[in-house]
Structures are given as structure tokens and as C-alpha cells.
CSV table of C-alpha atoms in Angstrom, one decimal:
chain,number,residue,atom,x,y,z
A,1,MET,CA,-137.4,254.8,34.8
A,2,SER,CA,-138.1,259.0,33.8
A,3,THR,CA,-141.5,260.0,33.9
A,4,THR,CA,-141.1,263.4,31.8
A,5,PHE,CA,-142.3,263.1,29.2
A,6,GLN,CA,-141.5,266.5,26.2
A,7,ILE,CA,-143.2,265.8,22.6
A,8,ASP,CA,-141.4,267.7,20.4
A,9,THR,CA,-143.5,268.2,16.8
A,10,ALA,CA,-141.3,269.8,15.7
A,11,THR,CA,-140.4,269.3,11.8
A,12,SER,CA,-136.8,268.7,10.3
A,13,ARG,CA,-135.3,270.9,7.6
A,14,ALA,CA,-135.9,267.7,5.1
A,15,ASN,CA,-139.2,267.0,6.1
A,16,PRO,CA,-141.7,270.2,4.5
A,17,THR,CA,-144.8,270.2,6.1
A,18,PRO,CA,-147.4,268.7,3.9
A,19,ALA,CA,-151.2,269.8,4.2
A,20,PRO,CA,-153.3,268.1,6.9
A,21,LEU,CA,-153.5,264.6,6.2
A,22,ARG,CA,-155.6,262.4,8.1
A,23,ARG,CA,-153.7,259.5,10.2
A,24,LEU,CA,-154.6,255.7,9.6
A,25,THR,CA,-155.8,255.1,13.2
A,26,VAL,CA,-156.2,250.9,15.2
A,27,PRO,CA,-159.5,250.9,14.5
A,28,ALA,CA,-159.4,251.1,10.9
A,29,ILE,CA,-156.2,249.1,10.6
A,30,ARG,CA,-158.5,246.3,12.2
A,31,ALA,CA,-161.6,246.9,9.7
A,32,ARG,CA,-159.3,245.6,6.5
A,33,LYS,CA,-160.5,242.2,7.9
A,34,GLN,CA,-164.2,241.7,7.4
A,35,ASP,CA,-165.5,238.3,7.5
A,36,GLY,CA,-162.8,236.7,7.0
A,37,VAL,CA,-161.3,238.4,4.0
A,38,THR,CA,-159.2,241.8,3.3
A,39,ALA,CA,-159.3,243.4,0.4
A,40,GLU,CA,-155.8,245.4,0.6
A,41,PRO,CA,-153.1,244.4,2.2
A,42,ILE,CA,-151.6,245.6,5.1
A,43,VAL,CA,-148.2,247.2,4.3
A,44,MET,CA,-145.9,247.2,7.1
A,45,LEU,CA,-142.3,248.9,7.1
A,46,THR,CA,-139.3,249.1,10.1
A,47,ALA,CA,-138.7,252.7,10.8
A,48,TYR,CA,-136.2,253.8,13.9
A,49,THR,CA,-135.6,258.0,12.5
A,50,ALA,CA,-137.3,260.7,12.4
A,51,ARG,CA,-135.9,261.1,8.2
A,52,GLN,CA,-137.2,257.3,7.7
A,53,ALA,CA,-140.1,257.2,8.6
A,54,GLN,CA,-140.4,260.5,6.2
A,55,LEU,CA,-139.4,258.1,3.3
A,56,LEU,CA,-142.1,255.8,4.3
A,57,ASP,CA,-144.4,257.2,5.5
A,58,ALA,CA,-146.6,257.5,1.7
A,59,HIS,CA,-146.2,254.3,1.3
A,60,CYS,CA,-147.5,252.0,4.5
A,61,ASP,CA,-150.3,251.4,6.4
A,62,VAL,CA,-148.2,251.3,9.8
A,63,LEU,CA,-145.0,251.8,10.7
A,64,LEU,CA,-142.8,249.3,13.1
A,65,VAL,CA,-140.2,251.1,16.0
A,66,GLY,CA,-138.8,246.7,15.9
A,67,ASP,CA,-137.2,246.5,18.4
A,68,SER,CA,-134.5,245.1,15.9
A,69,LEU,CA,-132.8,248.5,16.5
A,70,GLY,CA,-131.1,246.3,18.9
A,71,GLN,CA,-129.0,245.1,16.0
A,72,VAL,CA,-129.9,247.5,12.8
A,73,ILE,CA,-129.0,250.7,14.5
A,74,TYR,CA,-126.8,249.9,18.1
A,75,GLY,CA,-125.0,246.9,16.7
A,76,LEU,CA,-126.3,245.0,19.1
A,77,PRO,CA,-126.2,240.7,18.9
A,78,SER,CA,-129.8,240.2,19.9
A,79,THR,CA,-132.9,242.1,21.0
A,80,ILE,CA,-132.2,241.7,24.3
A,81,PRO,CA,-129.9,244.0,25.8
A,82,VAL,CA,-133.4,246.8,24.1
A,83,THR,CA,-134.0,249.0,26.8
A,84,LEU,CA,-138.0,250.9,27.0
A,85,GLU,CA,-135.2,254.7,27.0
A,86,MET,CA,-134.6,253.7,23.3
A,87,MET,CA,-138.0,252.3,22.1
A,88,ALA,CA,-139.4,255.0,23.1
A,89,ASN,CA,-136.6,258.1,21.2
A,90,HIS,CA,-137.1,256.4,18.2
A,91,ALA,CA,-140.0,255.8,18.6
A,92,ALA,CA,-141.0,259.5,19.3
A,93,ALA,CA,-138.8,260.4,15.9
A,94,VAL,CA,-140.4,258.4,13.7
A,95,VAL,CA,-143.5,259.9,14.9
A,96,ARG,CA,-142.5,263.7,14.7
A,97,GLY,CA,-141.4,262.0,11.2
A,98,SER,CA,-144.8,260.1,9.6
A,99,TYR,CA,-148.4,262.1,8.9
A,100,HIS,CA,-150.3,259.2,7.7
A,101,SER,CA,-149.9,255.6,9.3
A,102,VAL,CA,-150.3,254.0,12.5
A,103,VAL,CA,-147.1,253.7,14.7
A,104,VAL,CA,-146.2,251.1,16.7
A,105,VAL,CA,-143.9,250.3,19.3
A,106,ASP,CA,-141.9,246.8,20.4
A,107,MET,CA,-142.1,246.8,24.0
A,108,PRO,CA,-138.5,245.6,25.0
A,109,PHE,CA,-137.7,242.3,26.0
A,110,GLY,CA,-138.5,242.1,30.5
A,111,SER,CA,-140.9,245.6,29.8
A,112,TYR,CA,-143.9,243.4,29.8
A,113,GLU,CA,-144.1,239.5,30.5
A,114,GLN,CA,-143.4,239.9,34.9
A,115,SER,CA,-147.1,240.6,34.9
A,116,PRO,CA,-150.2,242.3,33.2
A,117,GLN,CA,-149.5,245.2,35.6
A,118,GLN,CA,-145.8,245.8,34.8
A,119,ALA,CA,-146.8,245.6,30.8
A,120,PHE,CA,-149.1,248.6,32.0
A,121,GLU,CA,-146.7,251.3,33.8
A,122,SER,CA,-144.3,250.0,30.2
A,123,ALA,CA,-146.8,250.2,27.7
A,124,THR,CA,-147.7,254.0,29.0
A,125,TYR,CA,-144.6,255.3,29.5
A,126,LEU,CA,-143.6,254.3,25.3
A,127,LEU,CA,-146.9,255.8,24.7
A,128,LYS,CA,-146.8,258.6,26.6
A,129,ALA,CA,-143.1,259.4,26.0
A,130,SER,CA,-143.7,258.9,20.9
A,131,ASN,CA,-147.0,259.7,21.4
A,132,ALA,CA,-147.3,256.3,19.4
A,133,ALA,CA,-150.9,255.1,18.7
A,134,ALA,CA,-149.8,250.6,19.8
A,135,VAL,CA,-147.8,248.8,20.9
A,136,LYS,CA,-146.9,245.3,20.1
A,137,LEU,CA,-145.5,242.4,22.3
A,138,GLU,CA,-144.0,238.8,21.5
A,139,GLY,CA,-146.3,235.8,22.7
A,140,GLY,CA,-149.2,233.8,22.4
A,141,ALA,CA,-151.9,232.1,25.0
A,142,ALA,CA,-149.7,232.7,28.3
A,143,MET,CA,-149.5,236.4,27.1
A,144,ALA,CA,-153.4,236.7,25.9
A,145,GLU,CA,-154.3,238.2,30.2
A,146,THR,CA,-152.0,241.2,29.6
A,147,VAL,CA,-153.1,241.6,25.7
A,148,ALA,CA,-156.5,241.2,27.7
A,149,PHE,CA,-156.1,243.7,30.3
A,150,LEU,CA,-154.1,246.8,27.9
A,151,ASN,CA,-157.1,246.7,25.2
A,152,GLN,CA,-160.0,247.5,29.0
A,153,ARG,CA,-156.9,249.8,29.2
A,154,GLY,CA,-157.4,252.1,26.4
A,155,ILE,CA,-154.2,250.6,24.9
A,156,PRO,CA,-153.9,249.0,21.7
A,157,VAL,CA,-152.1,245.8,20.4
A,158,MET,CA,-150.5,244.0,18.2
A,159,GLY,CA,-149.4,241.0,18.7
A,160,HIS,CA,-146.8,238.8,17.4
A,161,VAL,CA,-146.4,234.3,17.8
A,162,GLY,CA,-144.0,232.2,16.0
A,163,LEU,CA,-140.4,232.7,15.6
A,164,THR,CA,-140.5,235.0,18.3
A,165,PRO,CA,-136.9,237.0,19.1
A,166,GLN,CA,-136.7,238.0,22.4
A,167,ALA,CA,-137.5,234.2,22.9
A,168,VAL,CA,-133.9,233.3,20.8
A,169,ASN,CA,-132.2,231.7,23.7
A,170,VAL,CA,-136.0,229.5,24.6
A,171,LEU,CA,-136.0,228.5,21.1
A,172,GLY,CA,-132.1,227.0,20.6
A,173,GLY,CA,-131.6,230.3,17.4
A,174,TYR,CA,-133.9,231.8,14.7
A,175,MET,CA,-134.7,228.5,12.4
A,176,ALA,CA,-138.7,228.9,11.1
A,177,ARG,CA,-141.1,227.4,13.8
A,178,GLY,CA,-144.0,225.1,13.0
A,179,ARG,CA,-142.0,221.8,11.4
A,180,SER,CA,-143.6,219.8,13.6
A,181,ASP,CA,-147.8,218.8,14.5
A,182,ALA,CA,-147.4,220.4,18.1
A,183,GLU,CA,-145.9,223.6,17.4
A,184,ALA,CA,-147.8,224.2,14.6
A,185,GLN,CA,-151.1,223.5,16.7
A,186,LYS,CA,-149.5,226.1,19.1
A,187,ILE,CA,-148.5,229.0,16.7
A,188,VAL,CA,-153.0,228.5,15.6
A,189,ASP,CA,-153.6,228.4,19.5
A,190,ASP,CA,-152.1,231.2,20.1
A,191,SER,CA,-153.0,233.5,17.6
A,192,ARG,CA,-156.6,232.2,18.5
A,193,ALA,CA,-155.7,233.5,22.0
A,194,LEU,CA,-154.0,236.9,21.3
A,195,ASP,CA,-157.3,237.0,18.9
A,196,GLU,CA,-159.8,236.7,22.1
A,197,ALA,CA,-158.0,238.5,24.2
A,198,GLY,CA,-158.4,241.8,21.5
A,199,ALA,CA,-155.3,241.9,20.0
A,200,PHE,CA,-155.9,244.2,16.8
A,201,ALA,CA,-153.1,242.3,14.6
A,202,ILE,CA,-151.5,239.9,14.5
A,203,VAL,CA,-147.2,239.1,13.4
A,204,VAL,CA,-147.0,236.0,12.4
A,205,GLU,CA,-143.0,235.6,11.8
A,206,GLY,CA,-140.3,232.9,10.0
A,207,VAL,CA,-143.7,230.1,10.4
A,208,VAL,CA,-144.3,227.0,7.7
A,209,GLU,CA,-146.0,228.4,5.0
A,210,THR,CA,-148.9,226.5,5.8
A,211,ILE,CA,-149.4,227.0,9.5
A,212,ALA,CA,-149.5,231.9,8.6
A,213,ILE,CA,-152.9,230.7,6.1
A,214,ALA,CA,-154.2,228.1,9.0
A,215,ALA,CA,-154.0,231.2,12.0
A,216,THR,CA,-155.0,233.9,9.3
A,217,LYS,CA,-158.1,231.5,8.8
A,218,ALA,CA,-158.0,231.3,12.2
A,219,VAL,CA,-158.0,235.1,13.8
A,220,SER,CA,-160.3,237.6,13.0
A,221,CYS,CA,-158.0,239.8,13.3
A,222,PRO,CA,-155.4,241.1,11.0
A,223,THR,CA,-151.8,239.0,10.2
A,224,ILE,CA,-148.7,240.8,9.7
A,225,GLY,CA,-146.7,237.5,7.4
A,226,ILE,CA,-142.9,238.1,7.7
A,227,GLY,CA,-141.2,234.9,6.3
A,228,GLY,CA,-144.9,234.2,6.5
A,229,SER,CA,-147.5,233.7,3.4
A,230,ALA,CA,-148.6,236.0,0.8
A,231,GLN,CA,-152.0,234.8,2.1
A,232,CYS,CA,-151.5,236.6,5.9
A,233,ASP,CA,-153.8,239.8,5.1
A,234,GLY,CA,-150.6,242.3,5.4
A,235,GLN,CA,-146.8,242.3,5.1
A,236,VAL,CA,-143.5,244.0,7.4
A,237,LEU,CA,-139.9,243.6,6.7
A,238,VAL,CA,-136.9,245.5,8.7
A,239,THR,CA,-136.6,248.6,6.2
A,240,GLU,CA,-132.8,248.4,6.1
A,241,ASP,CA,-132.7,244.1,5.2
A,242,MET,CA,-135.2,245.1,2.5
A,243,LEU,CA,-133.1,248.0,1.4
A,244,GLY,CA,-130.2,245.6,0.5
A,245,MET,CA,-128.4,247.5,3.5
A,246,PHE,CA,-126.7,243.9,5.3
A,247,GLU,CA,-124.4,241.5,3.8
A,248,ARG,CA,-126.4,239.0,5.7
A,249,VAL,CA,-130.5,238.6,5.4
A,250,PRO,CA,-132.9,236.3,6.8
A,251,ARG,CA,-134.2,233.6,3.9
A,252,PHE,CA,-138.0,235.5,4.0
A,253,VAL,CA,-136.3,238.7,2.2
A,254,LYS,CA,-136.6,239.8,-0.5
A,255,ARG,CA,-134.1,242.2,-1.8
A,256,TYR,CA,-135.5,245.3,-2.8
A,257,GLU,CA,-133.0,247.7,-4.3
A,258,ASN,CA,-129.0,247.2,-2.6
A,259,ILE,CA,-128.3,250.5,-1.2
A,260,ALA,CA,-125.4,250.1,0.8
A,261,ASP,CA,-123.4,249.2,-2.9
A,262,VAL,CA,-124.9,253.2,-3.4
A,263,ILE,CA,-123.6,254.4,0.0
A,264,GLU,CA,-120.5,252.6,-0.6
A,265,ALA,CA,-119.6,254.2,-4.2
A,266,ALA,CA,-120.4,257.2,-3.2
A,267,VAL,CA,-118.0,257.6,-0.1
A,268,THR,CA,-115.5,256.1,-2.4
A,269,ARG,CA,-116.2,259.0,-4.9
A,270,TYR,CA,-116.5,261.8,-1.8
A,271,ALA,CA,-112.9,260.4,-0.8
A,272,ASP,CA,-111.1,260.3,-3.6
A,273,GLU,CA,-112.1,264.1,-4.9
A,274,VAL,CA,-111.3,265.3,-0.5
A,275,ARG,CA,-107.1,263.6,-1.4
A,276,THR,CA,-106.9,264.6,-5.3
A,277,ARG,CA,-108.6,268.2,-3.7
A,278,THR,CA,-111.1,268.2,-6.0
A,279,PHE,CA,-113.8,268.5,-3.3
A,280,PRO,CA,-115.3,271.6,-2.7
A,281,GLY,CA,-115.0,273.6,-5.2
A,282,PRO,CA,-115.7,276.6,-6.8
A,283,ASP,CA,-119.6,275.4,-6.0
A,284,GLN,CA,-119.2,274.7,-2.6
A,285,THR,CA,-116.9,277.7,-1.8
A,286,TYR,CA,-117.5,281.2,-0.7
A,287,GLN,CA,-116.0,283.8,-3.0
A,288,PRO,CA,-115.3,287.5,-2.1
A,289,LYS,CA,-117.6,289.9,-3.7
């Protein structure tokens, strides 16, 4: 693991620097929920690149640099092979492309489970390398000690319960969780444990709706639903899923656009114009004076 950090704050050519904006903070996200009530739900989407962050930033409260980038960006079969270096590089790009949202970066599989000390080393690397505001890790009561350890040392932590993709091999697949009484109670108990340990928010993924509601009511910090319930304190989706970039998406995804069709149509037109020599035309070529 490299320990040399170079944070480039330059913007890309696609990003006109806006008037100075005050970025939201972790305490501001935590404070959205007061006495069990969240007046304004938290909007969260995934982002993996600077340009994507530029387009999402004004509309979101939180940008999550998810380890889902393993599948979305790198074509990996799961999130398991994702590395700290991959997460740090993409998180740095998202921070450079955003001015408003809190940027949270996933801790990848194998980077925090061994001990609180390992988690601290990994989280420190991620935050120093990217300038992100917080980390997210999966697991409930088993991770409570680690969450408290990080929180007490100045590292804000977002929790993640229910369907935890990094544990897919143990869970046996990506099916919804909480269908049995025991499993449902465990999700609520896990949420409480993370809340008590100091998590500033908790992602509740792929659970029976009544359990998502019960978990939301059981904790003082905000819950962020993904395949949970509209009664969670906020919502998150993988951006590429909600934009229709992939043919197959989880049941809980609502497609707000079919960007894949738009891209295919544009590329088809481009290929046709290249083959018929109609591109480039006069507007795209330089002529002698």
C-alpha cells in the first residue's frame, strides 16, 4: 500500500468552477434526523468519476463511491476483488468533481474485518488519498467495536446492514433479507449496535419493507434505503442502474431513463457517418485561409 498522497484539486475542462459553495458535512447529514423524524429525506447516489460527480453533485446530499465500481466500471463478477487503491483513486476523482455533497467511500472486502487497527489503517489511507469525508463498511453488531474505534479517532463511519454484497458467498446470493423472524430481528439489532457505536448513518439494503421501517424507528441516526422502504430517512441507488445503463437490474431499482439506448443510437449514427464519409464535415474540419 502506497503512503505517498497527492491530492489534485484541479477541475476538468468540463467543469466550470462554480461560485464558492459550502460543502455539506457529516454532522449536517446526521442532524437531518431529530427525535426520530427526518423532515427532508437524504438523497444519495453512487459516483465513480469526476464528470459523474459534476452532474450529480447539485442534486445530492451524499455521493457514495461504492465498491460496486468493481462490477459497474471494471466488469468484475462481484465486489470481492476491489482494492483499496481502486477505491482511493475513484474517490479522489469524485471529490475533485464535487463541491456540495458529502463524499463517502466504501471500504473494500478484506480491508477492515481483521481488527479495528486494520480498519483504522485502511480508512486513514482512503481519506488521506482522496480527501473524502467518511468511510462506509458492511456488517452489524460484529463491526460495532470497529465503528466506535474509528469514530473515536476522527473517522466518520456509515454502516450497512441487511443484504451486504461483500458477504455474498456466506449469504448464498443477492436475495432479500429479513424473511424469517430471526433474521429480521438480527437486522434491527445490527442497526441498533451500529447506531450506538456512533455510525452517522446506516444503509439498509435489500430487506423486507417492514424490517426497514423497524430498523429506521429503532435508531437515532438516519437510515438510507436501497431496496428497503420509502419510510427510510433517505434513499440510494447505483447511478448506472437508475439511468438504465444495464439490461438487468435488481428488483428494487426504478429506471428513470434508458441511457444505454441513447448511447447506442448516437454511436450508430456516428459509425454510419464515418463509413459514408459524411463525418467530419465542414463544421468539424479546418480549411485554409
